[in-house]
Amino acid sequence: MPRCNRESTRLRFRARLRESLYQGPGSWQSGAHQHERGSAVVEFTFLALLLMVPLVYFIITMSQIQGGSFAVVGAADQAAKVYIAQPDAATAQAAAEQAVAIALADFGHPPEGARVATTCTPADCQAAGSTVTVTVNLTVPLPFLPFNDDFRLSASEVEASSTQLVGRYR
């Protein structure tokens, strides 16, 4: 049985490797592959844009909804605290709505998208020992939509409520 020398085996291996990697003998720049140069960069850019733009928009939308959730929790809590500190129901309701507007503005949400509802148990909201519950409901719009007012599109609607007890001493 004849023995193969190492050098010829190495050369044959390199030739077969080159053929399998480059689909034929010769340089990879010659022949049928010349027209495909640079297409990987174009394909990567196209696919990255195609996949990344919706992902970034989703992340921005979720952060808007999370910010809206934080805003309504803070607004409801502050509105309930302000409500019980007022001497009469009319000024209490106005102060609560102003507190909601300020809390929503701190988070970048317009107060026009919010609804404030106040309930008292028992019916007299200013009586000592009664509980005042303020519920704030906010519609979070979809970000970056210029025609959002026409179609009334929203990402979500978030709601929070807070209950405070009217104290005996003010």
mmCIF file of C-alpha atoms in Angstrom:
data_model
loop_
_atom_site.group_PDB
_atom_site.id
_atom_site.type_symbol
_atom_site.label_atom_id
_atom_site.label_comp_id
_atom_site.label_asym_id
_atom_site.label_seq_id
_atom_site.Cartn_x
_atom_site.Cartn_y
_atom_site.Cartn_z
ATOM 1 C CA MET A 1 0.000 0.000 0.000
ATOM 2 C CA PRO A 2 1.568 3.282 -1.058
ATOM 3 C CA ARG A 3 2.042 5.937 1.509
ATOM 4 C CA CYS A 4 0.855 9.497 0.892
ATOM 5 C CA ASN A 5 3.226 12.151 1.801
ATOM 6 C CA ARG A 6 2.056 14.869 4.087
ATOM 7 C CA GLU A 7 2.669 17.746 1.741
ATOM 8 C CA SER A 8 0.476 16.345 -1.032
ATOM 9 C CA THR A 9 -2.280 15.551 1.458
ATOM 10 C CA ARG A 10 -2.150 19.088 2.816
ATOM 11 C CA LEU A 11 -2.303 20.589 -0.671
ATOM 12 C CA ARG A 12 -5.264 18.412 -1.652
ATOM 13 C CA PHE A 13 -7.057 19.379 1.589
ATOM 14 C CA ARG A 14 -6.496 23.073 0.932
ATOM 15 C CA ALA A 15 -7.772 22.739 -2.634
ATOM 16 C CA ARG A 16 -10.917 20.917 -1.522
ATOM 17 C CA LEU A 17 -11.481 23.439 1.264
ATOM 18 C CA ARG A 18 -11.111 26.329 -1.169
ATOM 19 C CA GLU A 19 -13.560 24.733 -3.584
ATOM 20 C CA SER A 20 -16.146 24.065 -0.882
ATOM 21 C CA LEU A 21 -15.846 27.528 0.624
ATOM 22 C CA TYR A 22 -15.763 29.518 -2.576
ATOM 23 C CA GLN A 23 -17.911 27.211 -4.722
ATOM 24 C CA GLY A 24 -15.267 26.491 -7.243
ATOM 25 C CA PRO A 25 -11.587 26.876 -7.976
ATOM 26 C CA GLY A 26 -9.981 30.279 -8.071
ATOM 27 C CA SER A 27 -10.578 33.453 -6.183
ATOM 28 C CA TRP A 28 -13.922 34.270 -4.572
ATOM 29 C CA GLN A 29 -14.017 37.559 -6.457
ATOM 30 C CA SER A 30 -14.167 35.972 -9.857
ATOM 31 C CA GLY A 31 -17.052 34.386 -11.676
ATOM 32 C CA ALA A 32 -20.650 34.185 -10.499
ATOM 33 C CA HIS A 33 -20.100 35.795 -7.099
ATOM 34 C CA GLN A 34 -18.953 39.156 -8.451
ATOM 35 C CA HIS A 35 -22.539 40.508 -8.703
ATOM 36 C CA GLU A 36 -23.313 39.656 -5.043
ATOM 37 C CA ARG A 37 -20.586 41.828 -3.515
ATOM 38 C CA GLY A 38 -21.977 44.249 -0.927
ATOM 39 C CA SER A 39 -25.444 42.742 -0.863
ATOM 40 C CA ALA A 40 -25.010 41.479 2.714
ATOM 41 C CA VAL A 41 -24.687 45.044 3.988
ATOM 42 C CA VAL A 42 -27.840 46.088 2.139
ATOM 43 C CA GLU A 43 -29.761 43.044 3.397
ATOM 44 C CA PHE A 44 -28.601 43.617 6.965
ATOM 45 C CA THR A 45 -29.561 47.300 6.863
ATOM 46 C CA PHE A 46 -32.980 46.534 5.400
ATOM 47 C CA LEU A 47 -33.720 43.766 7.903
ATOM 48 C CA ALA A 48 -32.408 45.809 10.832
ATOM 49 C CA LEU A 49 -34.700 48.696 9.910
ATOM 50 C CA LEU A 50 -37.598 46.359 9.278
ATOM 51 C CA LEU A 51 -37.225 44.748 12.705
ATOM 52 C CA MET A 52 -35.908 47.611 14.813
ATOM 53 C CA VAL A 53 -38.432 50.328 13.926
ATOM 54 C CA PRO A 54 -41.466 48.383 15.240
ATOM 55 C CA LEU A 55 -39.478 47.278 18.288
ATOM 56 C CA VAL A 56 -38.472 50.841 19.155
ATOM 57 C CA TYR A 57 -42.057 52.046 18.590
ATOM 58 C CA PHE A 58 -43.336 49.288 20.884
ATOM 59 C CA ILE A 59 -40.861 50.288 23.600
ATOM 60 C CA ILE A 60 -41.861 53.960 23.317
ATOM 61 C CA THR A 61 -45.559 53.054 23.469
ATOM 62 C CA MET A 62 -45.048 50.872 26.536
ATOM 63 C CA SER A 63 -43.103 53.638 28.254
ATOM 64 C CA GLN A 64 -45.938 56.081 27.502
ATOM 65 C CA ILE A 65 -48.424 53.675 29.068
ATOM 66 C CA GLN A 66 -46.159 53.162 32.093
ATOM 67 C CA GLY A 67 -45.753 56.921 32.462
ATOM 68 C CA GLY A 68 -49.524 57.299 32.259
ATOM 69 C CA SER A 69 -49.927 54.690 34.989
ATOM 70 C CA PHE A 70 -47.533 56.542 37.257
ATOM 71 C CA ALA A 71 -49.269 59.822 36.447
ATOM 72 C CA VAL A 72 -52.768 58.632 37.377
ATOM 73 C CA VAL A 73 -51.576 57.042 40.624
ATOM 74 C CA GLY A 74 -49.900 60.265 41.689
ATOM 75 C CA ALA A 75 -52.792 62.396 40.475
ATOM 76 C CA ALA A 76 -55.407 60.348 42.332
ATOM 77 C CA ASP A 77 -53.390 60.362 45.537
ATOM 78 C CA GLN A 78 -52.749 64.101 45.466
ATOM 79 C CA ALA A 79 -56.327 64.912 44.467
ATOM 80 C CA ALA A 80 -57.735 62.916 47.386
ATOM 81 C CA LYS A 81 -55.356 64.588 49.845
ATOM 82 C CA VAL A 82 -56.194 68.045 48.510
ATOM 83 C CA TYR A 83 -59.918 67.297 48.513
ATOM 84 C CA ILE A 84 -60.149 66.493 52.212
ATOM 85 C CA ALA A 85 -58.139 69.595 53.162
ATOM 86 C CA GLN A 86 -60.667 72.044 51.667
ATOM 87 C CA PRO A 87 -63.478 73.667 53.704
ATOM 88 C CA ASP A 88 -66.371 73.026 51.279
ATOM 89 C CA ALA A 89 -67.253 70.658 48.436
ATOM 90 C CA ALA A 90 -67.094 73.219 45.589
ATOM 91 C CA THR A 91 -63.556 74.371 46.356
ATOM 92 C CA ALA A 92 -62.563 70.798 47.139
ATOM 93 C CA GLN A 93 -63.616 69.587 43.679
ATOM 94 C CA ALA A 94 -61.833 72.512 41.966
ATOM 95 C CA ALA A 95 -58.672 71.936 43.993
ATOM 96 C CA ALA A 96 -58.744 68.205 43.229
ATOM 97 C CA GLU A 97 -59.065 68.843 39.484
ATOM 98 C CA GLN A 98 -56.203 71.336 39.622
ATOM 99 C CA ALA A 99 -54.064 68.798 41.489
ATOM 100 C CA VAL A 100 -54.834 66.207 38.802
ATOM 101 C CA ALA A 101 -53.869 68.658 36.046
ATOM 102 C CA ILE A 102 -50.554 69.469 37.737
ATOM 103 C CA ALA A 103 -49.705 65.804 38.379
ATOM 104 C CA LEU A 104 -50.490 64.826 34.789
ATOM 105 C CA ALA A 105 -48.472 67.762 33.425
ATOM 106 C CA ASP A 106 -45.476 66.577 35.456
ATOM 107 C CA PHE A 107 -45.553 63.349 33.449
ATOM 108 C CA GLY A 108 -46.177 65.075 30.122
ATOM 109 C CA HIS A 109 -49.827 64.148 29.708
ATOM 110 C CA PRO A 110 -52.439 66.765 28.833
ATOM 111 C CA PRO A 111 -55.188 67.166 31.425
ATOM 112 C CA GLU A 112 -57.819 67.105 28.654
ATOM 113 C CA GLY A 113 -57.341 63.341 28.332
ATOM 114 C CA ALA A 114 -58.231 62.708 31.965
ATOM 115 C CA ARG A 115 -61.515 62.291 33.799
ATOM 116 C CA VAL A 116 -61.845 62.839 37.545
ATOM 117 C CA ALA A 117 -64.620 61.223 39.579
ATOM 118 C CA THR A 118 -65.155 61.793 43.284
ATOM 119 C CA THR A 119 -67.306 59.625 45.547
ATOM 120 C CA CYS A 120 -67.957 60.015 49.251
ATOM 121 C CA THR A 121 -69.178 57.598 51.894
ATOM 122 C CA PRO A 122 -71.466 58.796 53.501
ATOM 123 C CA ALA A 123 -72.818 61.415 51.104
ATOM 124 C CA ASP A 124 -71.468 64.414 53.037
ATOM 125 C CA CYS A 125 -67.866 64.677 51.824
ATOM 126 C CA GLN A 126 -66.801 67.204 54.446
ATOM 127 C CA ALA A 127 -68.096 65.395 57.537
ATOM 128 C CA ALA A 128 -65.537 63.983 59.930
ATOM 129 C CA GLY A 129 -65.026 60.250 59.495
ATOM 130 C CA SER A 130 -66.285 60.077 55.905
ATOM 131 C CA THR A 131 -64.121 58.599 53.174
ATOM 132 C CA VAL A 132 -63.399 60.380 49.915
ATOM 133 C CA THR A 133 -62.403 58.310 46.899
ATOM 134 C CA VAL A 134 -60.973 60.089 43.860
ATOM 135 C CA THR A 135 -60.701 58.089 40.638
ATOM 136 C CA VAL A 136 -58.591 59.401 37.764
ATOM 137 C CA ASN A 137 -59.003 57.868 34.312
ATOM 138 C CA LEU A 138 -56.487 58.787 31.566
ATOM 139 C CA THR A 139 -56.490 57.936 27.881
ATOM 140 C CA VAL A 140 -52.889 57.461 26.718
ATOM 141 C CA PRO A 141 -52.531 58.363 23.018
ATOM 142 C CA LEU A 142 -50.316 56.505 20.578
ATOM 143 C CA PRO A 143 -46.999 58.333 20.192
ATOM 144 C CA PHE A 144 -45.938 60.155 17.000
ATOM 145 C CA LEU A 145 -49.340 60.133 15.295
ATOM 146 C CA PRO A 146 -50.112 63.517 13.737
ATOM 147 C CA PHE A 147 -53.734 62.614 12.993
ATOM 148 C CA ASN A 148 -54.532 61.235 16.443
ATOM 149 C CA ASP A 149 -57.216 63.851 17.151
ATOM 150 C CA ASP A 150 -59.169 62.894 14.027
ATOM 151 C CA PHE A 151 -59.347 59.158 14.675
ATOM 152 C CA ARG A 152 -59.171 59.157 18.491
ATOM 153 C CA LEU A 153 -56.587 56.370 18.535
ATOM 154 C CA SER A 154 -55.211 55.483 21.929
ATOM 155 C CA ALA A 155 -52.591 53.103 23.207
ATOM 156 C CA SER A 156 -54.392 52.358 26.432
ATOM 157 C CA GLU A 157 -56.655 53.692 29.106
ATOM 158 C CA VAL A 158 -55.271 53.685 32.630
ATOM 159 C CA GLU A 159 -57.129 54.280 35.860
ATOM 160 C CA ALA A 160 -56.215 54.719 39.501
ATOM 161 C CA SER A 161 -58.125 55.641 42.607
ATOM 162 C CA SER A 162 -57.159 56.815 46.033
ATOM 163 C CA THR A 163 -59.181 56.932 49.226
ATOM 164 C CA GLN A 164 -58.626 59.350 52.097
ATOM 165 C CA LEU A 165 -60.386 59.624 55.414
ATOM 166 C CA VAL A 166 -61.667 63.042 56.455
ATOM 167 C CA GLY A 167 -60.201 63.757 59.840
ATOM 168 C CA ARG A 168 -61.996 65.014 62.871
ATOM 169 C CA TYR A 169 -59.616 67.973 63.256
ATOM 170 C CA ARG A 170 -58.500 70.078 60.314
#
